[in-house]
Amino acid sequence: MILVVDVKANKIKLSLISPGNEKSEIALDLDECMGRGVLKKTVYGLAKRKKIRAIAFRTVFGGKTFSGPVKVNARFFDKFMNLTRAFPFYVPRMKMLIEEFYNSFTKIPLFVFFETAFFSKLPVEEKYYAISFELSKYYNLSRHGFHGLYHGFNAELAGRNDKVVSIVFDKQTTVAALNKGRPYSISLGYTPLEGIMSNTSCGDLDPGIVFYLMKSHGMSIYSIDDTLKNESGFKGVTGYDLDKTKLMSLYGLDKKVDLAFEIYKNQIIKYMGEAVAVLKGLDKIIISGEETKALMPFILKLLKDISFLGVNLKCLPFADFDQSMELTSDNSDIAVKINNKPLSEIIVLHTRKLLK
Amino acid sequence: MKYKQTAVLALNCGSSSLKYRLVLMPDNQELISGEVERVGIKTQKKALIRHKLFGKTRSIKREIADHGQAFDHVVKLIKQDALINKKIRIDMLAHRYVHPGNLISDTAKITPRLINKLSKTLEFAPIHNPVIFRMITQCIGNYPRIPQYVVFDTSFHKTIPASLATYGLPRDLTRKYHLKKMGFHGISHKYVMHKACEFLKVKENTRKIISCHLGTGGASVCAIDKGKSINNSMGFTPLEGLIMNTRCGDVDLGLVFYVMFKENYSAQIIDKTLNKKSGLFGLFGSSSDLRDIIEKVAKEPRAKVAFNMYIKRIKKYIGFYSLLLKKADVLIFTDSIGVDSLLVREKVVQGFEFFGMRMDKDKNDSYSCGIKDISGKNSQTKILVIPTNEELMIAREAYKEFSHDIGSRRKGK
């Protein structure tokens, strides 16, 4: 059995996965279990019943330091803490959590997987922003990307020479260009604010707007930061405090919701177009992420919009969604595939490889 | 309804330049054209006036402190020319205005009410708007009897649909402050669209066009569907979009916030950094001129990275617009870099067979002037080089509105 520890914004998800990929999951409130022994007790309880061979952590940020998964040892923590400057709230909490496991389960190997590691191989002109090199260097400002575990797995699924646009529909939506197992572009940059809008964050925005609001209307940087991160995106455009999977039920019925999904679609198309331009062609589109199933009507609309590229969709309804499946017919120039493998199973696959 | 022959002096104020053109409308006959360079900037060199009358150019060097003085010099030269040619006179003045916000969207006659509106828009484009505004007020003071019109860089983009113009911001905020994608270089994009369709002998409302306005300063890409702009790489301000000489273009705002929080920088400092010290200048370090960077691409790694990033950003927007338009019929290169740099055109189109774009290298290499089709034999997309003529477009647009005003007045009578 392998235990996958996935830390979300307020929750921590523990997934215990057997060699036959049978899964049992427990979700805990992050604030309640940090440093109070709750986690330890829960995992001890799990370990009593079934033998845990390894514990794998999913971490959102590895900076330049971690370009692949690592086995936790005493030196890991200092290296990890060096990332605090970039993520001052996240890194220390994550370190505390991993440390708790490291001290409690001394005989079980621990591995840490980073969502940014896959993008350490981005080409140099993709990594940097068009600001002064000195500034980039001084503050370590470069594109880190996100959803590296999904995109990396999608790169493995494709043929070596396939030019792939990989899309992850999750709380955050990202689009990556992949070829020969490597990333060539990614929509999300130095922070999750760049790229495609999410439930509450705005996605790409003219920086001139920020200066305009500050200089001409006296808004503070803190209030703008809060607005762009927590009051924008689907919430801001629709006025409904619902996530996009729930808003799907109003799609086609409410003008504000329709506008939000149109903006969202155009942002995805922007990054798909960019990816095709960077790859100089397209063979496959691979879609993954936790929200894929819920957003399926929207995804089909998106694919119809780009059908002129040679995307020939199969007739609806599609077969059992729990499996990975092809959405396109055999005569389609561009294959569209849904990779429905959950993140925890992707992490388990990598962990098994590392254990070997 | 058309008025009698009207000599329109079109004025195009840049941050440190003044381009002008005297055009006889409605014949589109160019009488005088010229440019005053190095206006009001700290340099050891004097300002330079290149004044062209019926194809003959005179170069004059003068100390010129601001755009007002530059305009006075231009008027003096035109008056001198008028002594030897009866056709030369100024019946109407037409100004290019960069960013009117959401307050005005169409070409308009300058009236006290319009001046009042324009005075509220200076902050939208702090480099250009105040300079143009001063020029307009000076012209009103000096020539109160000459009708004056203002043509907006953003007008062409008012057709961008809401789904592409709306930012993912709270509705209250976008409504209160009129925040949406405005788009720029509209006068140029519209001009080259007309020229392309005229050259290809096709109707505008049947073509899907991607227009790349690549200037030495600002640059933008525009998606045009059936004669209407449906997107532009620039946003609410000219900062968004392509990598420019000193502007960063698209950037992660999280990065901006990070540096501002960290160093407690004011909006002014960061604004200046992203507008004046970034882009090609920030990447290369010693020049913001793409031509200097191209010279050093082979020798200096920073020049290579800056050049590749510049090209890649243009390619990305063409990729986006190809998907948006469902493949383009025409790709246009215009303005100084777009017309003068065959290397930029070659690199931008390289590998775009998937989008149906193939360039004929010989045709591209041998381009010298005027409009030229540089597409290859099997290219599904026509690739054209078209020098822009913003001043002519300004004169046309102003004259159109002027004729309309005269017509309305006569009908009223």
mmCIF file with all atom_site columns, N, CA and C in Angstrom, chain B residues 18 66-78 135 138 142-143:
data_model
loop_
_atom_site.group_PDB
_atom_site.id
_atom_site.type_symbol
_atom_site.label_atom_id
_atom_site.label_alt_id
_atom_site.label_comp_id
_atom_site.label_asym_id
_atom_site.label_entity_id
_atom_site.label_seq_id
_atom_site.pdbx_PDB_ins_code
_atom_site.Cartn_x
_atom_site.Cartn_y
_atom_site.Cartn_z
_atom_site.occupancy
_atom_site.B_iso_or_equiv
_atom_site.pdbx_formal_charge
_atom_site.auth_seq_id
_atom_site.auth_comp_id
_atom_site.auth_asym_id
_atom_site.auth_atom_id
_atom_site.pdbx_PDB_model_num
ATOM 1  N N  . LEU B 1 18  ? 6.761  64.107 -34.253 1.00 0.00 ? 18  LEU B N  1
ATOM 2  C CA . LEU B 1 18  ? 5.505  64.615 -34.811 1.00 0.00 ? 18  LEU B CA 1
ATOM 3  C C  . LEU B 1 18  ? 5.502  64.280 -36.306 1.00 0.00 ? 18  LEU B C  1
ATOM 4  N N  . ASP B 1 66  ? 9.508  71.380 -27.630 1.00 0.00 ? 66  ASP B N  1
ATOM 5  C CA . ASP B 1 66  ? 8.304  70.572 -27.409 1.00 0.00 ? 66  ASP B CA 1
ATOM 6  C C  . ASP B 1 66  ? 7.494  70.426 -28.702 1.00 0.00 ? 66  ASP B C  1
ATOM 7  N N  . HIS B 1 67  ? 6.376  69.708 -28.593 1.00 0.00 ? 67  HIS B N  1
ATOM 8  C CA . HIS B 1 67  ? 5.561  69.441 -29.774 1.00 0.00 ? 67  HIS B CA 1
ATOM 9  C C  . HIS B 1 67  ? 4.920  70.732 -30.319 1.00 0.00 ? 67  HIS B C  1
ATOM 10 N N  . GLY B 1 68  ? 4.661  71.687 -29.426 1.00 0.00 ? 68  GLY B N  1
ATOM 11 C CA . GLY B 1 68  ? 4.073  72.959 -29.837 1.00 0.00 ? 68  GLY B CA 1
ATOM 12 C C  . GLY B 1 68  ? 5.014  73.695 -30.789 1.00 0.00 ? 68  GLY B C  1
ATOM 13 N N  . GLN B 1 69  ? 6.286  73.744 -30.399 1.00 0.00 ? 69  GLN B N  1
ATOM 14 C CA . GLN B 1 69  ? 7.296  74.390 -31.251 1.00 0.00 ? 69  GLN B CA 1
ATOM 15 C C  . GLN B 1 69  ? 7.444  73.624 -32.565 1.00 0.00 ? 69  GLN B C  1
ATOM 16 N N  . ALA B 1 70  ? 7.407  72.322 -32.466 1.00 0.00 ? 70  ALA B N  1
ATOM 17 C CA . ALA B 1 70  ? 7.540  71.489 -33.675 1.00 0.00 ? 70  ALA B CA 1
ATOM 18 C C  . ALA B 1 70  ? 6.420  71.821 -34.650 1.00 0.00 ? 70  ALA B C  1
ATOM 19 N N  . PHE B 1 71  ? 5.216  71.962 -34.111 1.00 0.00 ? 71  PHE B N  1
ATOM 20 C CA . PHE B 1 71  ? 4.064  72.270 -34.965 1.00 0.00 ? 71  PHE B CA 1
ATOM 21 C C  . PHE B 1 71  ? 4.229  73.651 -35.616 1.00 0.00 ? 71  PHE B C  1
ATOM 22 N N  . ASP B 1 72  ? 4.711  74.627 -34.837 1.00 0.00 ? 72  ASP B N  1
ATOM 23 C CA . ASP B 1 72  ? 4.931  75.975 -35.394 1.00 0.00 ? 72  ASP B CA 1
ATOM 24 C C  . ASP B 1 72  ? 5.897  75.924 -36.580 1.00 0.00 ? 72  ASP B C  1
ATOM 25 N N  . HIS B 1 73  ? 6.967  75.139 -36.431 1.00 0.00 ? 73  HIS B N  1
ATOM 26 C CA . HIS B 1 73  ? 7.938  74.999 -37.524 1.00 0.00 ? 73  HIS B CA 1
ATOM 27 C C  . HIS B 1 73  ? 7.279  74.385 -38.758 1.00 0.00 ? 73  HIS B C  1
ATOM 28 N N  . VAL B 1 74  ? 6.461  73.368 -38.531 1.00 0.00 ? 74  VAL B N  1
ATOM 29 C CA . VAL B 1 74  ? 5.795  72.677 -39.640 1.00 0.00 ? 74  VAL B CA 1
ATOM 30 C C  . VAL B 1 74  ? 4.881  73.659 -40.380 1.00 0.00 ? 74  VAL B C  1
ATOM 31 N N  . VAL B 1 75  ? 4.121  74.450 -39.628 1.00 0.00 ? 75  VAL B N  1
ATOM 32 C CA . VAL B 1 75  ? 3.196  75.405 -40.246 1.00 0.00 ? 75  VAL B CA 1
ATOM 33 C C  . VAL B 1 75  ? 3.974  76.447 -41.065 1.00 0.00 ? 75  VAL B C  1
ATOM 34 N N  . LYS B 1 76  ? 5.117  76.899 -40.519 1.00 0.00 ? 76  LYS B N  1
ATOM 35 C CA . LYS B 1 76  ? 5.968  77.854 -41.250 1.00 0.00 ? 76  LYS B CA 1
ATOM 36 C C  . LYS B 1 76  ? 6.374  77.273 -42.599 1.00 0.00 ? 76  LYS B C  1
ATOM 37 N N  . LEU B 1 77  ? 6.817  76.016 -42.572 1.00 0.00 ? 77  LEU B N  1
ATOM 38 C CA . LEU B 1 77  ? 7.260  75.373 -43.818 1.00 0.00 ? 77  LEU B CA 1
ATOM 39 C C  . LEU B 1 77  ? 6.100  75.243 -44.813 1.00 0.00 ? 77  LEU B C  1
ATOM 40 N N  . ILE B 1 78  ? 4.932  74.915 -44.291 1.00 0.00 ? 78  ILE B N  1
ATOM 41 C CA . ILE B 1 78  ? 3.763  74.761 -45.175 1.00 0.00 ? 78  ILE B CA 1
ATOM 42 C C  . ILE B 1 78  ? 3.391  76.116 -45.778 1.00 0.00 ? 78  ILE B C  1
ATOM 43 N N  . MET B 1 135 ? -1.339 69.742 -27.890 1.00 0.00 ? 135 MET B N  1
ATOM 44 C CA . MET B 1 135 ? -1.302 70.103 -29.314 1.00 0.00 ? 135 MET B CA 1
ATOM 45 C C  . MET B 1 135 ? -2.677 70.576 -29.783 1.00 0.00 ? 135 MET B C  1
ATOM 46 N N  . GLN B 1 138 ? -3.463 74.004 -28.338 1.00 0.00 ? 138 GLN B N  1
ATOM 47 C CA . GLN B 1 138 ? -2.643 75.011 -29.019 1.00 0.00 ? 138 GLN B CA 1
ATOM 48 C C  . GLN B 1 138 ? -3.245 75.342 -30.392 1.00 0.00 ? 138 GLN B C  1
ATOM 49 N N  . ASN B 1 142 ? -4.529 78.920 -31.805 1.00 0.00 ? 142 ASN B N  1
ATOM 50 C CA . ASN B 1 142 ? -3.889 79.568 -32.959 1.00 0.00 ? 142 ASN B CA 1
ATOM 51 C C  . ASN B 1 142 ? -4.796 79.636 -34.191 1.00 0.00 ? 142 ASN B C  1
ATOM 52 N N  . TYR B 1 143 ? -5.623 78.625 -34.368 1.00 0.00 ? 143 TYR B N  1
ATOM 53 C CA . TYR B 1 143 ? -6.460 78.568 -35.589 1.00 0.00 ? 143 TYR B CA 1
ATOM 54 C C  . TYR B 1 143 ? -7.921 78.312 -35.232 1.00 0.00 ? 143 TYR B C  1
#
